[in-house]
């Protein structure tokens, strides 16, 4: 892809150094009540998990089995070079992607070096009610592709919310729910979905947020970058061989480049062929979009479109593509974030919605930067 920017970040941390897992019986029961079963866990490990759930083993025995199963599951993931099926492309050295598996009560951090590897995994809790979020106050955690846009320290939240902020623990990251597709196509509402700490000890079910222990939240601050770290939230994360995803990646990258070239060239019909008959934005449907683009393209000559910082992720069979778009022409020049939403139709990949927003710099609150100075220096 022409014009892609490659970024450098800090050294990866070992998974084995992150061992802040819940030790209480109530925490285990909460996780097992949410169907704690890793999709890559061997059958023998599932038997061990069942022993834990039947309360046959002592608490210390449960802990040992839990850690053994976790290690075996991580080993299986790495040995088979599997990765989350929705992690199509964000292949920049040192980049990270947060993946939340609601049914398994786990938050995973994947890091790209030469390939994608699970760098960290933390127990987590999500909304009290299962399923995808559609309405404010439904106590559900949304499913989809989001980004970390803001961060606050725990004591800063306490100033705003008083004692109610205790549930957020040591701090919080804002997740960009609802995204454009959520709002325009799926007509979702609500807001205030965060990844945050907990009141004390182990996280508890939330009103829709993702919660981890305070220690694990601190670890997370060292791994993510506001505005640049995507978050994939699934009811149940599926995994695919990297080779299979790489083939899918090449198809997507080829489609994006062909779309870019068609837009740059003065062949409107070719460009519009990449759009679905079900295309929808806040302003246009497929018919009015066609009229709009024919009019705009006839006025803007010598178009040049550059794509940088491309990310391709997938959830619910929808490809969420984000990049920095630099557009220059005879009458208009701008730079901003472009979001494309693609689905597979009978005649190939089609754009069902898109959005452009001005480029902006994301930064944590001053209080958060002060509270997490080391994290801010390394990644924020």
CSV table of C-alpha atoms in Angstrom, one decimal:
chain,number,residue,atom,x,y,z
A,1,UNK,CA,0.0,0.0,0.0
A,2,UNK,CA,1.6,3.2,-1.1
A,3,UNK,CA,2.3,5.8,1.5
A,4,UNK,CA,1.9,3.7,4.6
A,5,UNK,CA,3.6,5.0,7.7
A,6,UNK,CA,5.5,2.6,9.9
A,7,UNK,CA,5.8,3.4,13.6
A,8,UNK,CA,8.2,2.3,16.3
A,9,UNK,CA,7.2,1.6,19.9
A,10,UNK,CA,8.6,0.1,23.0
A,11,UNK,CA,9.8,-3.4,23.7
A,12,UNK,CA,7.2,-6.1,24.2
A,13,UNK,CA,6.7,-7.6,27.7
A,14,UNK,CA,6.5,-11.2,28.4
A,15,UNK,CA,3.2,-12.8,29.1
A,16,UNK,CA,4.6,-14.8,31.9
A,17,UNK,CA,5.5,-11.6,33.8
A,18,UNK,CA,1.8,-10.7,34.1
A,19,UNK,CA,0.3,-12.9,36.7
A,20,UNK,CA,-2.3,-10.7,38.4
A,21,UNK,CA,-5.1,-13.2,38.2
A,22,UNK,CA,-8.0,-13.4,40.7
A,23,UNK,CA,-7.4,-15.7,43.6
A,24,UNK,CA,-10.8,-15.7,45.4
A,25,UNK,CA,-13.4,-18.4,44.9
A,26,UNK,CA,-16.0,-15.8,44.1
A,27,UNK,CA,-13.9,-14.5,41.2
A,28,UNK,CA,-13.5,-18.0,39.8
A,29,UNK,CA,-17.2,-18.6,40.1
A,30,UNK,CA,-18.0,-15.4,38.4
A,31,UNK,CA,-15.8,-16.2,35.5
A,32,UNK,CA,-17.1,-19.8,35.2
A,33,UNK,CA,-20.7,-18.5,35.4
A,34,UNK,CA,-19.7,-16.5,32.3
A,35,UNK,CA,-18.7,-19.7,30.5
A,36,UNK,CA,-14.9,-19.5,31.0
A,37,UNK,CA,-13.8,-21.8,28.2
A,38,UNK,CA,-11.0,-20.8,25.8
A,39,UNK,CA,-11.8,-21.5,22.2
A,40,UNK,CA,-8.4,-23.1,21.7
A,41,UNK,CA,-8.4,-25.1,25.0
A,42,UNK,CA,-7.6,-28.8,24.5
A,43,UNK,CA,-10.2,-31.4,25.6
A,44,UNK,CA,-8.0,-32.5,28.6
A,45,UNK,CA,-8.0,-28.9,29.8
A,46,UNK,CA,-11.7,-28.6,29.6
A,47,UNK,CA,-12.0,-31.6,31.9
A,48,UNK,CA,-9.8,-29.8,34.4
A,49,UNK,CA,-12.1,-26.7,34.1
A,50,UNK,CA,-15.1,-28.9,34.8
A,51,UNK,CA,-13.4,-30.2,38.0
A,52,UNK,CA,-12.9,-26.7,39.2
A,53,UNK,CA,-16.5,-25.8,38.5
A,54,UNK,CA,-17.8,-28.8,40.4
A,55,UNK,CA,-15.9,-27.7,43.5
A,56,UNK,CA,-14.1,-31.0,43.8
A,57,UNK,CA,-10.7,-29.4,44.2
A,58,UNK,CA,-9.5,-27.1,47.0
A,59,UNK,CA,-9.0,-23.4,46.4
A,60,UNK,CA,-5.2,-23.8,46.0
A,61,UNK,CA,-5.8,-26.7,43.6
A,62,UNK,CA,-8.2,-24.6,41.6
A,63,UNK,CA,-5.6,-21.9,41.3
A,64,UNK,CA,-2.9,-24.3,40.0
A,65,UNK,CA,-5.3,-25.8,37.5
A,66,UNK,CA,-6.5,-22.4,36.4
A,67,UNK,CA,-3.0,-21.1,35.8
A,68,UNK,CA,-2.0,-24.4,34.0
A,69,UNK,CA,-5.0,-24.2,31.7
A,70,UNK,CA,-4.2,-20.5,31.0
A,71,UNK,CA,-0.6,-21.3,30.2
A,72,UNK,CA,-1.6,-24.3,28.0
A,73,UNK,CA,-4.1,-22.2,26.1
A,74,UNK,CA,-1.6,-19.4,25.5
A,75,UNK,CA,1.0,-22.0,24.4
A,76,UNK,CA,-1.6,-23.5,22.0
A,77,UNK,CA,-2.3,-20.1,20.5
A,78,UNK,CA,1.3,-19.4,19.8
A,79,UNK,CA,2.2,-22.9,18.7
A,80,UNK,CA,-0.5,-22.9,16.0
A,81,UNK,CA,0.2,-19.2,15.0
A,82,UNK,CA,-3.5,-18.4,15.6
A,83,UNK,CA,-4.8,-14.9,16.2
A,84,UNK,CA,-8.2,-13.4,16.6
A,85,UNK,CA,-10.1,-13.7,13.3
A,86,UNK,CA,-11.0,-10.0,13.4
A,87,UNK,CA,-7.3,-8.8,13.5
A,88,UNK,CA,-6.8,-8.4,9.8
A,89,UNK,CA,-4.2,-5.7,9.4
A,90,UNK,CA,-2.6,-3.2,11.8
A,91,UNK,CA,0.9,-4.6,11.0
A,92,UNK,CA,3.2,-1.8,12.3
A,93,UNK,CA,6.2,-2.7,14.4
A,94,UNK,CA,5.2,-2.4,18.1
A,95,UNK,CA,1.6,-1.7,17.5
A,96,UNK,CA,-1.0,-3.2,19.8
A,97,UNK,CA,-4.6,-4.2,19.6
A,98,UNK,CA,-6.9,-4.9,22.6
A,99,UNK,CA,-9.2,-7.9,22.2
A,100,UNK,CA,-12.1,-8.5,24.7
A,101,UNK,CA,-13.8,-11.9,24.9
A,102,UNK,CA,-17.0,-11.3,26.9
A,103,UNK,CA,-17.9,-15.0,27.3
A,104,UNK,CA,-14.4,-15.9,28.5
A,105,UNK,CA,-14.0,-13.0,30.8
A,106,UNK,CA,-10.7,-12.0,29.4
A,107,UNK,CA,-8.9,-9.0,27.9
A,108,UNK,CA,-6.0,-9.8,25.6
A,109,UNK,CA,-3.3,-7.4,24.3
A,110,UNK,CA,-1.8,-8.4,21.0
A,111,UNK,CA,1.4,-6.9,19.9
A,112,UNK,CA,3.0,-6.9,16.4
A,113,UNK,CA,6.7,-7.4,16.0
A,114,UNK,CA,7.5,-9.7,13.1
A,115,UNK,CA,4.1,-11.2,13.6
A,116,UNK,CA,1.1,-10.9,15.9
A,117,UNK,CA,1.6,-12.4,19.4
A,118,UNK,CA,-0.5,-12.3,22.5
A,119,UNK,CA,1.6,-10.0,24.8
A,120,UNK,CA,-0.7,-9.8,27.8
A,121,UNK,CA,-4.0,-11.4,29.0
A,122,UNK,CA,-6.1,-10.2,32.0
A,123,UNK,CA,-9.3,-11.5,33.6
A,124,UNK,CA,-12.1,-8.9,33.1
A,125,UNK,CA,-15.8,-8.4,33.6
A,126,UNK,CA,-18.3,-6.8,31.3
A,127,UNK,CA,-21.9,-5.8,31.4
A,128,UNK,CA,-24.4,-7.5,33.7
A,129,UNK,CA,-26.6,-8.4,30.8
A,130,UNK,CA,-25.3,-10.6,27.9
A,131,UNK,CA,-25.6,-9.6,24.2
A,132,UNK,CA,-24.8,-6.6,22.1
A,133,UNK,CA,-25.5,-3.1,23.3
A,134,UNK,CA,-28.2,-1.1,21.5
A,135,UNK,CA,-29.8,1.2,24.1
A,136,UNK,CA,-28.6,3.4,26.9
A,137,UNK,CA,-29.1,1.7,30.3
A,138,UNK,CA,-29.4,-1.8,28.9
A,139,UNK,CA,-26.3,-2.9,31.0
A,140,UNK,CA,-24.8,-4.6,27.9
A,141,UNK,CA,-21.2,-4.3,26.6
A,142,UNK,CA,-21.1,-3.3,22.9
A,143,UNK,CA,-19.8,-5.7,20.2
A,144,UNK,CA,-17.7,-4.2,17.5
A,145,UNK,CA,-14.5,-2.2,16.6
A,146,UNK,CA,-13.6,0.8,18.7
A,147,UNK,CA,-10.7,3.0,19.6
A,148,UNK,CA,-9.3,4.4,22.9
A,149,UNK,CA,-10.0,8.1,22.8
A,150,UNK,CA,-9.5,9.5,26.3
A,151,UNK,CA,-8.1,8.5,29.7
A,152,UNK,CA,-8.8,9.7,33.3
A,153,UNK,CA,-7.2,9.0,36.6
A,154,UNK,CA,-9.4,7.5,39.3
A,155,UNK,CA,-9.1,10.5,41.7
A,156,UNK,CA,-10.1,12.8,38.8
A,157,UNK,CA,-13.2,10.8,38.2
A,158,UNK,CA,-14.0,11.0,41.9
A,159,UNK,CA,-14.0,14.8,41.7
A,160,UNK,CA,-16.7,14.6,39.0
A,161,UNK,CA,-18.8,11.6,40.2
A,162,UNK,CA,-18.1,11.5,44.0
A,163,UNK,CA,-18.4,8.1,45.6
A,164,UNK,CA,-20.0,6.6,42.5
A,165,UNK,CA,-16.5,6.8,40.9
A,166,UNK,CA,-15.2,4.1,43.3
A,167,UNK,CA,-16.2,1.4,40.9
A,168,UNK,CA,-13.8,2.8,38.3
A,169,UNK,CA,-10.8,2.1,40.5
A,170,UNK,CA,-7.5,3.6,39.6
A,171,UNK,CA,-8.5,5.0,36.2
A,172,UNK,CA,-10.4,4.6,32.9
A,173,UNK,CA,-10.0,4.7,29.2
A,174,UNK,CA,-12.9,5.9,27.1
A,175,UNK,CA,-13.9,3.5,24.3
A,176,UNK,CA,-15.3,5.2,21.1
A,177,UNK,CA,-18.8,3.7,21.4
A,178,UNK,CA,-21.0,4.3,19.5
A,179,UNK,CA,-18.9,4.3,16.3
A,180,UNK,CA,-20.3,5.7,13.1
A,181,UNK,CA,-21.7,2.4,11.8
A,182,UNK,CA,-23.4,1.9,15.2
A,183,UNK,CA,-25.1,5.2,15.0
A,184,UNK,CA,-26.1,5.4,11.3
A,185,UNK,CA,-26.7,1.8,10.2
A,186,UNK,CA,-27.6,-0.1,13.5
A,187,UNK,CA,-29.2,3.0,15.1
A,188,UNK,CA,-27.5,2.3,18.5
A,189,UNK,CA,-27.5,4.9,21.3
A,190,UNK,CA,-25.9,5.3,24.7
A,191,UNK,CA,-22.3,6.3,25.6
A,192,UNK,CA,-19.8,6.2,28.4
A,193,UNK,CA,-18.3,2.8,27.7
A,194,UNK,CA,-14.9,2.6,29.4
A,195,UNK,CA,-12.2,0.1,30.2
A,196,UNK,CA,-11.5,0.8,33.8
A,197,UNK,CA,-10.2,-0.5,37.1
A,198,UNK,CA,-12.3,-1.7,40.0
A,199,UNK,CA,-13.3,-0.7,43.5
A,200,UNK,CA,-10.8,-3.1,45.1
A,201,UNK,CA,-9.5,-6.6,44.5
A,202,UNK,CA,-11.1,-8.3,41.5
A,203,UNK,CA,-13.4,-6.7,39.0
A,204,UNK,CA,-17.2,-7.1,39.2
A,205,UNK,CA,-19.9,-7.1,36.5
A,206,UNK,CA,-20.6,-3.6,35.2
A,207,UNK,CA,-23.3,-1.4,33.6
A,208,UNK,CA,-21.7,-2.0,30.2
A,209,UNK,CA,-18.0,-1.2,30.7
A,210,UNK,CA,-15.0,-3.5,30.7
A,211,UNK,CA,-13.4,-3.8,34.1
A,212,UNK,CA,-10.0,-5.2,35.1
A,213,UNK,CA,-8.1,-5.2,38.4
A,214,UNK,CA,-6.3,-2.0,39.3
A,215,UNK,CA,-2.9,-3.7,38.9
A,216,UNK,CA,-3.8,-4.9,35.5
A,217,UNK,CA,-5.2,-1.5,34.5
A,218,UNK,CA,-1.7,-0.1,35.4
A,219,UNK,CA,-0.2,-2.8,33.1
A,220,UNK,CA,-2.6,-1.8,30.3
A,221,UNK,CA,-1.6,1.9,30.5
A,222,UNK,CA,1.9,0.8,29.4
A,223,UNK,CA,0.7,-1.0,26.3
A,224,UNK,CA,-1.9,1.2,24.7
A,225,UNK,CA,-1.8,4.6,22.9
A,226,UNK,CA,-4.8,6.9,22.7
A,227,UNK,CA,-6.2,7.4,19.3
A,228,UNK,CA,-4.0,4.6,17.9
A,229,UNK,CA,-4.9,1.4,19.8
A,230,UNK,CA,-8.0,-0.3,18.5
A,231,UNK,CA,-10.3,-2.4,20.7
A,232,UNK,CA,-12.1,-5.5,19.3
A,233,UNK,CA,-15.0,-6.5,21.6
A,234,UNK,CA,-16.7,-9.9,20.9
A,235,UNK,CA,-19.2,-12.0,22.7
A,236,UNK,CA,-16.9,-15.0,21.9
A,237,UNK,CA,-13.6,-14.4,20.1
A,238,UNK,CA,-12.8,-16.9,17.3
A,239,UNK,CA,-9.3,-17.6,16.2
A,240,UNK,CA,-7.9,-18.4,12.7
A,241,UNK,CA,-4.5,-19.4,11.4
A,242,UNK,CA,-2.4,-16.4,10.5
A,243,UNK,CA,-1.8,-17.7,7.0
A,244,UNK,CA,-5.6,-17.7,6.4
A,245,UNK,CA,-6.0,-14.2,7.8
A,246,UNK,CA,-3.0,-13.0,5.6
A,247,UNK,CA,-4.8,-14.2,2.5
A,248,UNK,CA,-7.9,-12.3,3.6
A,249,UNK,CA,-5.7,-9.3,4.3
A,250,UNK,CA,-4.3,-9.3,0.8
A,251,UNK,CA,-7.8,-9.3,-0.7
A,252,UNK,CA,-8.8,-6.4,1.5
A,253,UNK,CA,-5.6,-4.4,0.9
A,254,UNK,CA,-6.0,-4.9,-2.9
A,255,UNK,CA,-9.6,-3.8,-2.7
A,256,UNK,CA,-8.7,-0.6,-0.8
A,257,UNK,CA,-5.9,0.2,-3.3
A,258,UNK,CA,-8.2,-0.4,-6.3
A,259,UNK,CA,-10.8,1.9,-4.7
A,260,UNK,CA,-8.2,4.6,-4.1
A,261,UNK,CA,-7.0,4.4,-7.7
A,262,UNK,CA,-10.5,4.5,-9.1
A,263,UNK,CA,-11.2,7.6,-7.0
A,264,UNK,CA,-8.0,9.3,-8.1
A,265,UNK,CA,-8.7,8.6,-11.7
A,266,UNK,CA,-11.5,10.3,-13.5
A,267,UNK,CA,-13.6,7.2,-14.0
A,268,UNK,CA,-16.7,7.8,-11.8
A,269,UNK,CA,-18.5,4.6,-12.7
A,270,UNK,CA,-15.5,2.5,-11.7
A,271,UNK,CA,-15.3,4.3,-8.4
A,272,UNK,CA,-19.0,4.0,-7.6
A,273,UNK,CA,-18.9,0.3,-8.4
A,274,UNK,CA,-17.2,-0.2,-5.0
A,275,UNK,CA,-20.3,1.0,-3.2
A,276,UNK,CA,-23.3,-1.2,-2.1
A,277,UNK,CA,-26.8,-0.5,-3.2
A,278,UNK,CA,-27.5,-0.4,0.6
A,279,UNK,CA,-25.0,2.3,1.2
A,280,UNK,CA,-26.0,4.8,3.9
A,281,UNK,CA,-24.5,7.8,5.7
A,282,UNK,CA,-26.1,10.5,7.8
A,283,UNK,CA,-26.6,12.6,4.7
A,284,UNK,CA,-26.9,10.1,1.8
A,285,UNK,CA,-28.2,6.8,0.6
A,286,UNK,CA,-26.9,5.0,-2.4
A,287,UNK,CA,-28.8,7.1,-5.0
A,288,UNK,CA,-28.1,10.5,-3.5
A,289,UNK,CA,-24.5,9.5,-2.9
A,290,UNK,CA,-24.1,8.7,-6.5
A,291,UNK,CA,-25.4,12.1,-7.5
A,292,UNK,CA,-23.2,13.8,-5.0
A,293,UNK,CA,-20.0,12.1,-6.1
A,294,UNK,CA,-20.6,12.7,-9.8
A,295,UNK,CA,-21.0,16.4,-9.0
A,296,UNK,CA,-18.0,16.6,-6.8
A,297,UNK,CA,-15.7,14.6,-9.1
A,298,UNK,CA,-16.7,16.8,-12.1
A,299,UNK,CA,-15.5,19.9,-10.2
A,300,UNK,CA,-12.3,18.5,-8.5
A,301,UNK,CA,-9.6,17.8,-11.1
A,302,UNK,CA,-6.1,16.4,-10.6
A,303,UNK,CA,-7.2,14.4,-7.5
A,304,UNK,CA,-4.5,12.7,-5.4
A,305,UNK,CA,-5.4,10.5,-2.4
A,306,UNK,CA,-2.7,9.2,0.0
A,307,UNK,CA,-3.5,6.5,2.6
A,308,UNK,CA,-1.4,6.3,5.8
A,309,UNK,CA,-1.7,4.4,9.1
A,310,UNK,CA,-4.1,1.9,7.6
A,311,UNK,CA,-6.0,-0.5,10.0
A,312,UNK,CA,-8.3,-3.3,8.9
A,313,UNK,CA,-10.4,-5.0,11.5
A,314,UNK,CA,-13.5,-7.2,11.4
A,315,UNK,CA,-16.5,-7.8,13.7
A,316,UNK,CA,-19.9,-9.3,12.9
A,317,UNK,CA,-18.7,-9.9,9.3
A,318,UNK,CA,-18.2,-6.1,8.9
A,319,UNK,CA,-14.8,-4.9,7.9
A,320,UNK,CA,-13.9,-1.6,9.7
A,321,UNK,CA,-11.2,0.2,7.8
A,322,UNK,CA,-9.6,3.3,9.2
A,323,UNK,CA,-6.7,5.4,7.8
A,324,UNK,CA,-5.4,8.9,7.6
A,325,UNK,CA,-6.5,10.3,4.2
A,326,UNK,CA,-4.6,13.1,2.5
A,327,UNK,CA,-6.7,14.5,-0.2
A,328,UNK,CA,-5.5,17.1,-2.7
A,329,UNK,CA,-7.2,18.4,-5.8
A,330,UNK,CA,-7.7,21.6,-7.9
A,331,UNK,CA,-10.3,22.9,-5.5
A,332,UNK,CA,-9.9,21.1,-2.1
A,333,UNK,CA,-7.1,20.0,0.2
A,334,UNK,CA,-7.6,18.3,3.5
A,335,UNK,CA,-6.3,15.6,5.9
A,336,UNK,CA,-8.4,13.5,8.2
A,337,UNK,CA,-9.5,10.1,9.4
A,338,UNK,CA,-11.5,8.1,6.9
A,339,UNK,CA,-13.6,5.2,8.1
A,340,UNK,CA,-14.9,2.7,5.5
A,341,UNK,CA,-17.3,-0.1,6.4
A,342,UNK,CA,-17.3,-3.1,4.0
A,343,UNK,CA,-19.3,-6.3,3.7
A,344,UNK,CA,-19.1,-9.3,1.4
A,345,UNK,CA,-21.9,-9.3,-1.2
A,346,UNK,CA,-22.6,-11.6,-4.1
A,347,UNK,CA,-20.4,-9.6,-6.4
A,348,UNK,CA,-17.6,-8.9,-4.0
A,349,UNK,CA,-16.6,-6.5,-1.2
A,350,UNK,CA,-18.8,-3.4,-1.1
A,351,UNK,CA,-18.7,-0.2,1.0
A,352,UNK,CA,-22.0,0.1,3.0
A,353,UNK,CA,-21.0,3.3,4.9
A,354,UNK,CA,-18.2,5.7,5.3
A,355,UNK,CA,-17.2,8.7,7.3
A,356,UNK,CA,-14.5,11.4,7.4
A,357,UNK,CA,-13.5,13.5,10.4
A,358,UNK,CA,-10.7,16.1,10.8
A,359,UNK,CA,-7.4,14.8,12.0
A,360,UNK,CA,-7.0,15.4,15.8
A,361,UNK,CA,-4.4,14.7,18.5
A,362,UNK,CA,-5.7,12.4,21.3
A,363,UNK,CA,-4.2,13.0,24.7
A,364,UNK,CA,-5.0,11.8,28.2
A,365,UNK,CA,-6.2,14.2,30.8
A,366,UNK,CA,-3.4,16.1,32.7
A,367,UNK,CA,-4.4,14.2,35.9
A,368,UNK,CA,-4.0,10.8,34.1
A,369,UNK,CA,-0.6,11.8,32.6
A,370,UNK,CA,0.6,12.9,36.1
A,371,UNK,CA,-0.7,9.7,37.7
A,372,UNK,CA,0.9,7.5,35.1
A,373,UNK,CA,4.1,9.4,34.2
A,374,UNK,CA,6.0,6.2,33.2
A,375,UNK,CA,3.2,5.1,31.0
A,376,UNK,CA,2.8,8.5,29.4
A,377,UNK,CA,6.5,8.7,28.6
A,378,UNK,CA,6.5,5.2,27.0
A,379,UNK,CA,3.3,5.2,25.0
A,380,UNK,CA,0.9,8.1,25.4
